[in-house]
């Protein structure tokens, strides 16, 4: 059947617009279908978190200034040293911060705006998609868009279900972070359900402004390195954030949260309902229409026929939609990317990488795969490069038979004046046969090291100690960059060991000099 478009993208996310720009750059005829306001709302939440993080940094510096003011004669401590967080919460103009996030959402990323995409030749359709057929025909209002391929990049939304507690207690969970946007003031107490980095970042940002935060998780950062997981857990506890595991959540704790604002940032569902022939193996029957906030589609209910015999990435099997390593669904001409595959919000670098691969495979020969091990992910003070091996996730000792070795470096940061209570910095380097397997960093300025670490996976460990750097180091990252160098030098064999030619040459040289 002739097609009107080379690719139709069902968007509403950052990866959806990135895919549209990439497809237009190849010269393809592209249509981007977005539910009105969905992309803007997600951008508001994204910049709202950034605004909270920037205010938190200002609070830290203000706390340091208060600490070195003249102390109170009765306590011997600065009069305002411990009241900054409470004052910040009471004095914060939350409505102004929400307005700022809305302004940032419309003004930032101009290359991905509707006007910019339209100038590049993308047919932007701001309407709710109503139907998707097996022949890649997307129906929107009174219009049909016929395409050679379809890319699902509309993302996920929180489950609109109840959270069950002991004794089958349940209460409705709000629809996630969007409930914060219409509030006039930030609540004093907030409970966050989730175990992803998104939940950790929101807990840190809210806690730093004086909000009493309880982080409830079912497997806290379960897919991260065990040491990095403990570093982050300790950092959250030091910041006054209460961490509670779901299995340890008592009935009293459950009732205590009855009047607490709850943010659900855990497992999520597709923002639009998926036709059965995409979610499961194709079968006769017409395709169902799209809807907002559909009923929960659990990954466990998918038919095993959706699995491809190809090697699957571990990231593409635990989300809302199954896909193979080439990001193809059960329909060869229907692709997917972003949080739709993972079941939770993914890092921007992962979303963009998946969008690039999905667009190439949809437009040309589908042979490219996403190399998740080569994607650098920076979450504020935490950076991960490469995928941690299974033994590192489980907290076991390295498998020496496979050539693994682990090297660490840490510093207490006792001379850091950016915080009243300095937080330690950590670096963990996992090598396999003297080549870099993964790097885990925790410390201020970690995200500024991403440009340097983007392409180090698989390279010899000595590349981390080379004097020539591909990009300048941010001033905040110099200390953490030194920890990387220290860990890398530990991983390299000593050049001056007995029997080594440099050691023998140096010993002969100094013996000759001393004899003169």
Short mmCIF file of C-alpha atoms in Angstrom, two decimals, residues 43-390:
data_model
loop_
_atom_site.label_atom_id
_atom_site.label_comp_id
_atom_site.label_asym_id
_atom_site.label_seq_id
_atom_site.Cartn_x
_atom_site.Cartn_y
_atom_site.Cartn_z
CA UNK A 43 8.87 19.89 30.28
CA UNK A 44 7.33 21.92 33.12
CA UNK A 45 7.99 19.08 35.56
CA UNK A 46 11.50 18.66 34.23
CA UNK A 47 12.43 22.30 34.77
CA UNK A 48 10.60 22.42 38.08
CA UNK A 49 13.09 19.84 39.37
CA UNK A 50 15.98 21.90 37.99
CA UNK A 51 14.65 24.98 39.74
CA UNK A 52 14.43 23.12 43.06
CA UNK A 53 18.01 21.88 42.64
CA UNK A 54 19.30 25.39 41.96
CA UNK A 55 17.49 26.75 45.02
CA UNK A 56 18.98 23.92 47.07
CA UNK A 57 22.49 24.93 46.04
CA UNK A 58 21.71 28.48 47.13
CA UNK A 59 20.52 27.19 50.51
CA UNK A 60 23.76 25.29 51.01
CA UNK A 61 25.84 28.40 50.39
CA UNK A 62 23.60 30.48 52.63
CA UNK A 63 24.03 27.89 55.39
CA UNK A 64 27.81 28.20 55.13
CA UNK A 65 27.59 31.99 55.45
CA UNK A 66 25.36 31.65 58.53
CA UNK A 67 27.74 29.15 60.09
CA UNK A 68 30.61 31.64 60.08
CA UNK A 69 28.57 34.49 61.50
CA UNK A 70 28.99 35.62 65.11
CA UNK A 71 27.76 32.78 67.40
CA UNK A 72 24.97 33.03 69.92
CA UNK A 73 26.36 33.67 73.40
CA UNK A 74 24.17 31.01 75.03
CA UNK A 75 24.79 28.10 72.64
CA UNK A 76 28.10 29.09 71.09
CA UNK A 77 26.58 28.33 67.67
CA UNK A 78 25.53 30.64 64.84
CA UNK A 79 22.01 31.93 65.41
CA UNK A 80 20.78 31.10 61.91
CA UNK A 81 22.79 28.00 61.18
CA UNK A 82 19.95 25.51 61.61
CA UNK A 83 16.93 27.58 60.59
CA UNK A 84 17.72 28.16 56.93
CA UNK A 85 15.86 25.12 55.58
CA UNK A 86 12.69 25.91 57.55
CA UNK A 87 12.82 29.57 56.58
CA UNK A 88 13.34 28.65 52.95
CA UNK A 89 10.20 26.50 52.88
CA UNK A 90 8.04 29.12 54.64
CA UNK A 91 9.30 31.98 52.50
CA UNK A 92 9.28 30.17 49.15
CA UNK A 93 6.90 31.53 46.53
CA UNK A 94 5.95 28.19 45.05
CA UNK A 95 3.57 29.70 42.50
CA UNK A 96 6.41 31.86 41.16
CA UNK A 97 8.65 28.80 40.79
CA UNK A 98 5.91 26.96 38.88
CA UNK A 99 5.48 30.00 36.63
CA UNK A 100 9.25 30.03 36.05
CA UNK A 101 9.17 26.34 35.09
CA UNK A 102 6.42 27.06 32.56
CA UNK A 103 8.48 29.88 31.05
CA UNK A 104 11.57 27.66 30.89
CA UNK A 105 9.57 24.86 29.27
CA UNK A 106 8.50 27.13 26.41
CA UNK A 107 11.82 28.95 25.93
CA UNK A 108 14.42 26.18 26.33
CA UNK A 109 15.31 23.67 23.59
CA UNK A 110 14.23 25.97 20.73
CA UNK A 111 15.51 23.43 18.19
CA UNK A 112 12.73 21.06 19.31
CA UNK A 113 9.88 23.56 19.27
CA UNK A 114 6.90 23.07 16.99
CA UNK A 115 7.96 26.03 14.85
CA UNK A 116 11.53 24.73 14.45
CA UNK A 117 10.36 21.23 13.53
CA UNK A 118 7.85 22.63 11.03
CA UNK A 119 10.60 24.66 9.37
CA UNK A 120 12.61 21.46 8.94
CA UNK A 121 9.70 19.82 7.13
CA UNK A 122 8.08 17.86 9.95
CA UNK A 123 4.29 17.70 9.74
CA UNK A 124 3.38 18.41 13.39
CA UNK A 125 -0.16 17.29 14.24
CA UNK A 126 -1.23 18.45 17.71
CA UNK A 127 -4.18 16.13 18.16
CA UNK A 128 -5.11 13.00 20.06
CA UNK A 129 -4.39 9.88 17.96
CA UNK A 130 -7.51 7.75 17.74
CA UNK A 131 -6.48 4.53 16.05
CA UNK A 132 -3.48 2.59 14.75
CA UNK A 133 -4.00 -0.19 12.23
CA UNK A 134 -1.78 -3.12 11.33
CA UNK A 135 -0.89 -1.39 8.07
CA UNK A 136 0.70 1.56 9.87
CA UNK A 137 -2.25 3.90 9.39
CA UNK A 138 -2.71 6.44 12.19
CA UNK A 139 -6.15 8.03 12.44
CA UNK A 140 -6.34 11.55 13.89
CA UNK A 141 -9.79 13.23 14.03
CA UNK A 142 -10.93 13.24 10.38
CA UNK A 143 -7.51 12.54 8.94
CA UNK A 144 -5.55 9.38 8.23
CA UNK A 145 -1.75 9.28 8.05
CA UNK A 146 -0.35 6.34 6.09
CA UNK A 147 3.27 5.51 6.86
CA UNK A 148 5.93 2.97 6.01
CA UNK A 149 6.84 2.78 9.69
CA UNK A 150 5.52 4.01 13.04
CA UNK A 151 7.55 4.98 16.09
CA UNK A 152 5.85 4.87 19.50
CA UNK A 153 7.50 7.52 21.67
CA UNK A 154 4.62 8.83 23.76
CA UNK A 155 6.13 7.77 27.08
CA UNK A 156 4.43 6.71 30.28
CA UNK A 157 2.30 8.14 33.09
CA UNK A 158 1.91 6.99 36.74
CA UNK A 159 -0.52 4.20 37.46
CA UNK A 160 -3.99 5.56 38.25
CA UNK A 161 -4.48 2.78 40.77
CA UNK A 162 -4.40 2.32 44.52
CA UNK A 163 -1.39 1.38 46.58
CA UNK A 164 -2.15 -1.57 48.82
CA UNK A 165 -0.78 -1.82 52.32
CA UNK A 166 -0.99 -4.38 55.13
CA UNK A 167 -4.42 -5.90 55.63
CA UNK A 168 -5.38 -5.05 52.04
CA UNK A 169 -5.64 -1.36 52.88
CA UNK A 170 -5.55 0.89 49.87
CA UNK A 171 -5.90 4.50 48.99
CA UNK A 172 -5.83 6.23 45.60
CA UNK A 173 -2.47 7.46 44.41
CA UNK A 174 -2.42 10.88 42.71
CA UNK A 175 -1.24 11.15 39.14
CA UNK A 176 2.37 11.93 39.97
CA UNK A 177 4.35 15.15 39.89
CA UNK A 178 1.73 17.06 37.94
CA UNK A 179 -0.31 17.48 41.12
CA UNK A 180 2.36 19.90 42.43
CA UNK A 181 1.81 22.39 39.61
CA UNK A 182 -1.51 23.94 40.77
CA UNK A 183 -0.53 24.17 44.46
CA UNK A 184 -0.12 27.58 46.07
CA UNK A 185 2.43 26.33 48.64
CA UNK A 186 4.77 23.40 48.85
CA UNK A 187 3.51 20.80 51.40
CA UNK A 188 5.40 20.31 54.66
CA UNK A 189 5.44 16.53 54.29
CA UNK A 190 5.74 14.50 51.09
CA UNK A 191 5.93 10.74 50.59
CA UNK A 192 7.55 9.49 47.38
CA UNK A 193 6.85 5.98 46.12
CA UNK A 194 9.62 4.89 43.78
CA UNK A 195 13.01 3.28 43.47
CA UNK A 196 14.45 5.06 40.43
CA UNK A 197 16.89 7.94 40.17
CA UNK A 198 13.97 10.25 39.41
CA UNK A 199 12.59 9.52 42.89
CA UNK A 200 16.03 10.04 44.46
CA UNK A 201 16.53 13.42 42.76
CA UNK A 202 13.11 14.67 43.81
CA UNK A 203 13.65 13.47 47.37
CA UNK A 204 17.00 15.28 47.58
CA UNK A 205 15.65 18.51 46.07
CA UNK A 206 12.56 18.65 48.29
CA UNK A 207 14.44 17.60 51.43
CA UNK A 208 17.07 20.29 50.95
CA UNK A 209 14.34 22.96 51.08
CA UNK A 210 12.94 21.80 54.42
CA UNK A 211 10.27 19.35 53.29
CA UNK A 212 9.99 16.20 55.41
CA UNK A 213 10.44 13.48 52.79
CA UNK A 214 9.77 9.76 53.13
CA UNK A 215 11.11 7.66 50.26
CA UNK A 216 9.32 4.31 49.96
CA UNK A 217 10.82 1.86 47.51
CA UNK A 218 10.51 -1.73 46.41
CA UNK A 219 14.11 -2.55 45.54
CA UNK A 220 16.03 0.71 45.95
CA UNK A 221 18.14 1.26 42.78
CA UNK A 222 18.13 -2.51 42.36
CA UNK A 223 19.90 -2.43 38.98
CA UNK A 224 22.79 -0.24 40.11
CA UNK A 225 26.18 -1.15 41.55
CA UNK A 226 25.90 -2.26 45.18
CA UNK A 227 28.54 0.17 46.46
CA UNK A 228 27.00 3.09 44.56
CA UNK A 229 23.64 2.10 45.97
CA UNK A 230 24.97 2.27 49.52
CA UNK A 231 26.72 5.61 48.84
CA UNK A 232 23.44 7.15 47.70
CA UNK A 233 21.49 5.59 50.56
CA UNK A 234 23.95 7.04 53.08
CA UNK A 235 23.81 10.43 51.39
CA UNK A 236 20.01 10.49 51.58
CA UNK A 237 20.01 9.48 55.24
CA UNK A 238 22.55 12.20 56.05
CA UNK A 239 20.23 14.72 54.36
CA UNK A 240 17.38 13.76 56.70
CA UNK A 241 15.39 11.72 54.18
CA UNK A 242 13.67 8.66 55.63
CA UNK A 243 14.08 5.52 53.53
CA UNK A 244 11.51 2.79 53.99
CA UNK A 245 11.39 -0.53 52.14
CA UNK A 246 7.96 -1.74 51.10
CA UNK A 247 8.45 -5.05 52.91
CA UNK A 248 9.20 -3.12 56.13
CA UNK A 249 6.26 -0.77 55.74
CA UNK A 250 4.02 -1.38 58.74
CA UNK A 251 0.29 -0.70 59.02
CA UNK A 252 1.01 2.21 61.36
CA UNK A 253 3.32 3.73 58.77
CA UNK A 254 0.66 3.30 56.15
CA UNK A 255 -1.96 5.10 58.23
CA UNK A 256 0.55 7.85 59.08
CA UNK A 257 0.70 8.77 55.40
CA UNK A 258 -3.05 9.16 55.06
CA UNK A 259 -2.85 12.96 55.13
CA UNK A 260 0.54 13.22 53.42
CA UNK A 261 0.98 14.39 49.86
CA UNK A 262 2.05 11.35 47.87
CA UNK A 263 4.06 11.34 44.66
CA UNK A 264 4.09 8.08 42.75
CA UNK A 265 7.31 7.75 40.77
CA UNK A 266 7.53 3.98 40.56
CA UNK A 267 6.40 1.62 37.82
CA UNK A 268 4.33 3.37 35.18
CA UNK A 269 1.92 2.62 32.35
CA UNK A 270 1.80 3.83 28.73
CA UNK A 271 0.38 7.31 28.25
CA UNK A 272 -1.79 5.88 25.44
CA UNK A 273 -3.38 2.44 25.22
CA UNK A 274 -1.56 0.04 22.95
CA UNK A 275 -3.30 -2.08 20.30
CA UNK A 276 -3.31 -5.78 21.06
CA UNK A 277 -1.33 -6.65 17.94
CA UNK A 278 1.59 -4.56 19.32
CA UNK A 279 1.36 -5.63 22.94
CA UNK A 280 0.93 -9.28 22.02
CA UNK A 281 1.27 -11.50 18.99
CA UNK A 282 -0.92 -10.44 16.02
CA UNK A 283 -4.40 -11.92 15.95
CA UNK A 284 -7.55 -11.25 13.92
CA UNK A 285 -9.69 -8.29 14.86
CA UNK A 286 -9.76 -4.54 14.55
CA UNK A 287 -7.35 -2.36 16.47
CA UNK A 288 -8.69 -0.60 19.57
CA UNK A 289 -8.70 3.18 19.85
CA UNK A 290 -6.24 5.22 21.89
CA UNK A 291 -7.23 6.61 25.29
CA UNK A 292 -5.69 8.81 27.96
CA UNK A 293 -4.53 7.05 31.15
CA UNK A 294 -5.53 3.51 30.14
CA UNK A 295 -5.96 0.58 32.46
CA UNK A 296 -2.79 -0.93 33.77
CA UNK A 297 -1.03 -3.20 31.30
CA UNK A 298 1.32 -5.34 33.33
CA UNK A 299 4.44 -6.57 31.51
CA UNK A 300 3.81 -10.04 32.92
CA UNK A 301 0.60 -10.36 30.88
CA UNK A 302 2.38 -10.13 27.53
CA UNK A 303 2.45 -13.24 25.46
CA UNK A 304 5.87 -14.82 25.14
CA UNK A 305 5.40 -14.75 21.37
CA UNK A 306 6.41 -11.11 21.38
CA UNK A 307 9.99 -12.11 22.16
CA UNK A 308 12.32 -12.15 19.22
CA UNK A 309 14.92 -14.90 18.92
CA UNK A 310 17.54 -12.15 18.82
CA UNK A 311 19.51 -11.14 21.87
CA UNK A 312 17.43 -8.76 23.98
CA UNK A 313 18.82 -5.85 25.90
CA UNK A 314 18.03 -6.17 29.60
CA UNK A 315 16.46 -2.71 29.45
CA UNK A 316 13.83 -3.66 26.86
CA UNK A 317 12.18 -6.54 28.69
CA UNK A 318 10.98 -5.04 31.95
CA UNK A 319 8.90 -2.10 30.77
CA UNK A 320 5.43 -1.54 29.34
CA UNK A 321 6.24 -2.78 25.84
CA UNK A 322 8.52 -5.56 24.65
CA UNK A 323 11.02 -4.88 21.88
CA UNK A 324 14.09 -6.59 20.49
CA UNK A 325 17.60 -5.19 20.39
CA UNK A 326 16.70 -3.18 17.26
CA UNK A 327 13.77 -1.59 19.11
CA UNK A 328 11.21 -3.43 16.99
CA UNK A 329 7.94 -4.53 18.55
CA UNK A 330 6.01 -7.63 17.52
CA UNK A 331 5.17 -5.70 14.35
CA UNK A 332 8.28 -5.38 12.19
CA UNK A 333 7.38 -1.87 11.04
CA UNK A 334 6.40 -0.54 14.48
CA UNK A 335 9.27 0.65 16.68
CA UNK A 336 9.40 2.04 20.23
CA UNK A 337 11.83 4.01 22.40
CA UNK A 338 12.12 5.83 25.70
CA UNK A 339 10.27 5.19 28.93
CA UNK A 340 7.70 3.11 27.05
CA UNK A 341 10.29 0.31 26.97
CA UNK A 342 11.56 0.75 30.52
CA UNK A 343 8.36 1.31 32.47
CA UNK A 344 9.85 4.36 34.22
CA UNK A 345 11.46 7.66 33.33
CA UNK A 346 14.83 7.17 31.67
CA UNK A 347 17.83 9.44 31.48
CA UNK A 348 17.86 11.98 28.67
CA UNK A 349 20.97 10.40 27.11
CA UNK A 350 19.28 6.99 26.97
CA UNK A 351 16.12 8.44 25.42
CA UNK A 352 18.07 10.31 22.75
CA UNK A 353 20.24 7.29 21.92
CA UNK A 354 17.20 5.05 21.55
CA UNK A 355 15.45 7.65 19.39
CA UNK A 356 18.43 7.86 17.01
CA UNK A 357 18.65 4.07 16.64
CA UNK A 358 14.89 3.63 16.23
CA UNK A 359 14.70 6.30 13.52
CA UNK A 360 17.58 4.77 11.56
CA UNK A 361 16.06 1.28 11.72
CA UNK A 362 12.62 2.58 10.76
CA UNK A 363 13.87 4.54 7.74
CA UNK A 364 16.61 2.26 6.47
CA UNK A 365 17.70 -1.34 7.03
CA UNK A 366 17.02 -2.29 10.68
CA UNK A 367 20.46 -3.44 11.74
CA UNK A 368 21.52 -0.95 14.41
CA UNK A 369 21.33 -1.77 18.10
CA UNK A 370 21.49 0.38 21.21
CA UNK A 371 24.76 0.00 23.11
CA UNK A 372 23.59 0.78 26.63
CA UNK A 373 27.07 0.15 28.00
CA UNK A 374 28.42 3.14 26.06
CA UNK A 375 25.80 5.62 27.32
CA UNK A 376 26.97 7.94 30.09
CA UNK A 377 24.24 8.83 32.57
CA UNK A 378 24.61 11.77 34.93
CA UNK A 379 22.15 12.29 37.78
CA UNK A 380 23.44 15.39 39.55
CA UNK A 381 26.01 14.12 42.05
CA UNK A 382 25.97 10.58 40.62
CA UNK A 383 27.40 9.49 37.27
CA UNK A 384 27.45 6.01 35.80
CA UNK A 385 29.38 5.01 32.70
CA UNK A 386 28.78 1.52 31.35
CA UNK A 387 26.60 -1.27 32.71
CA UNK A 388 27.73 -2.78 36.03
CA UNK A 389 28.43 -6.54 35.93
CA UNK A 390 26.10 -8.91 37.70
#
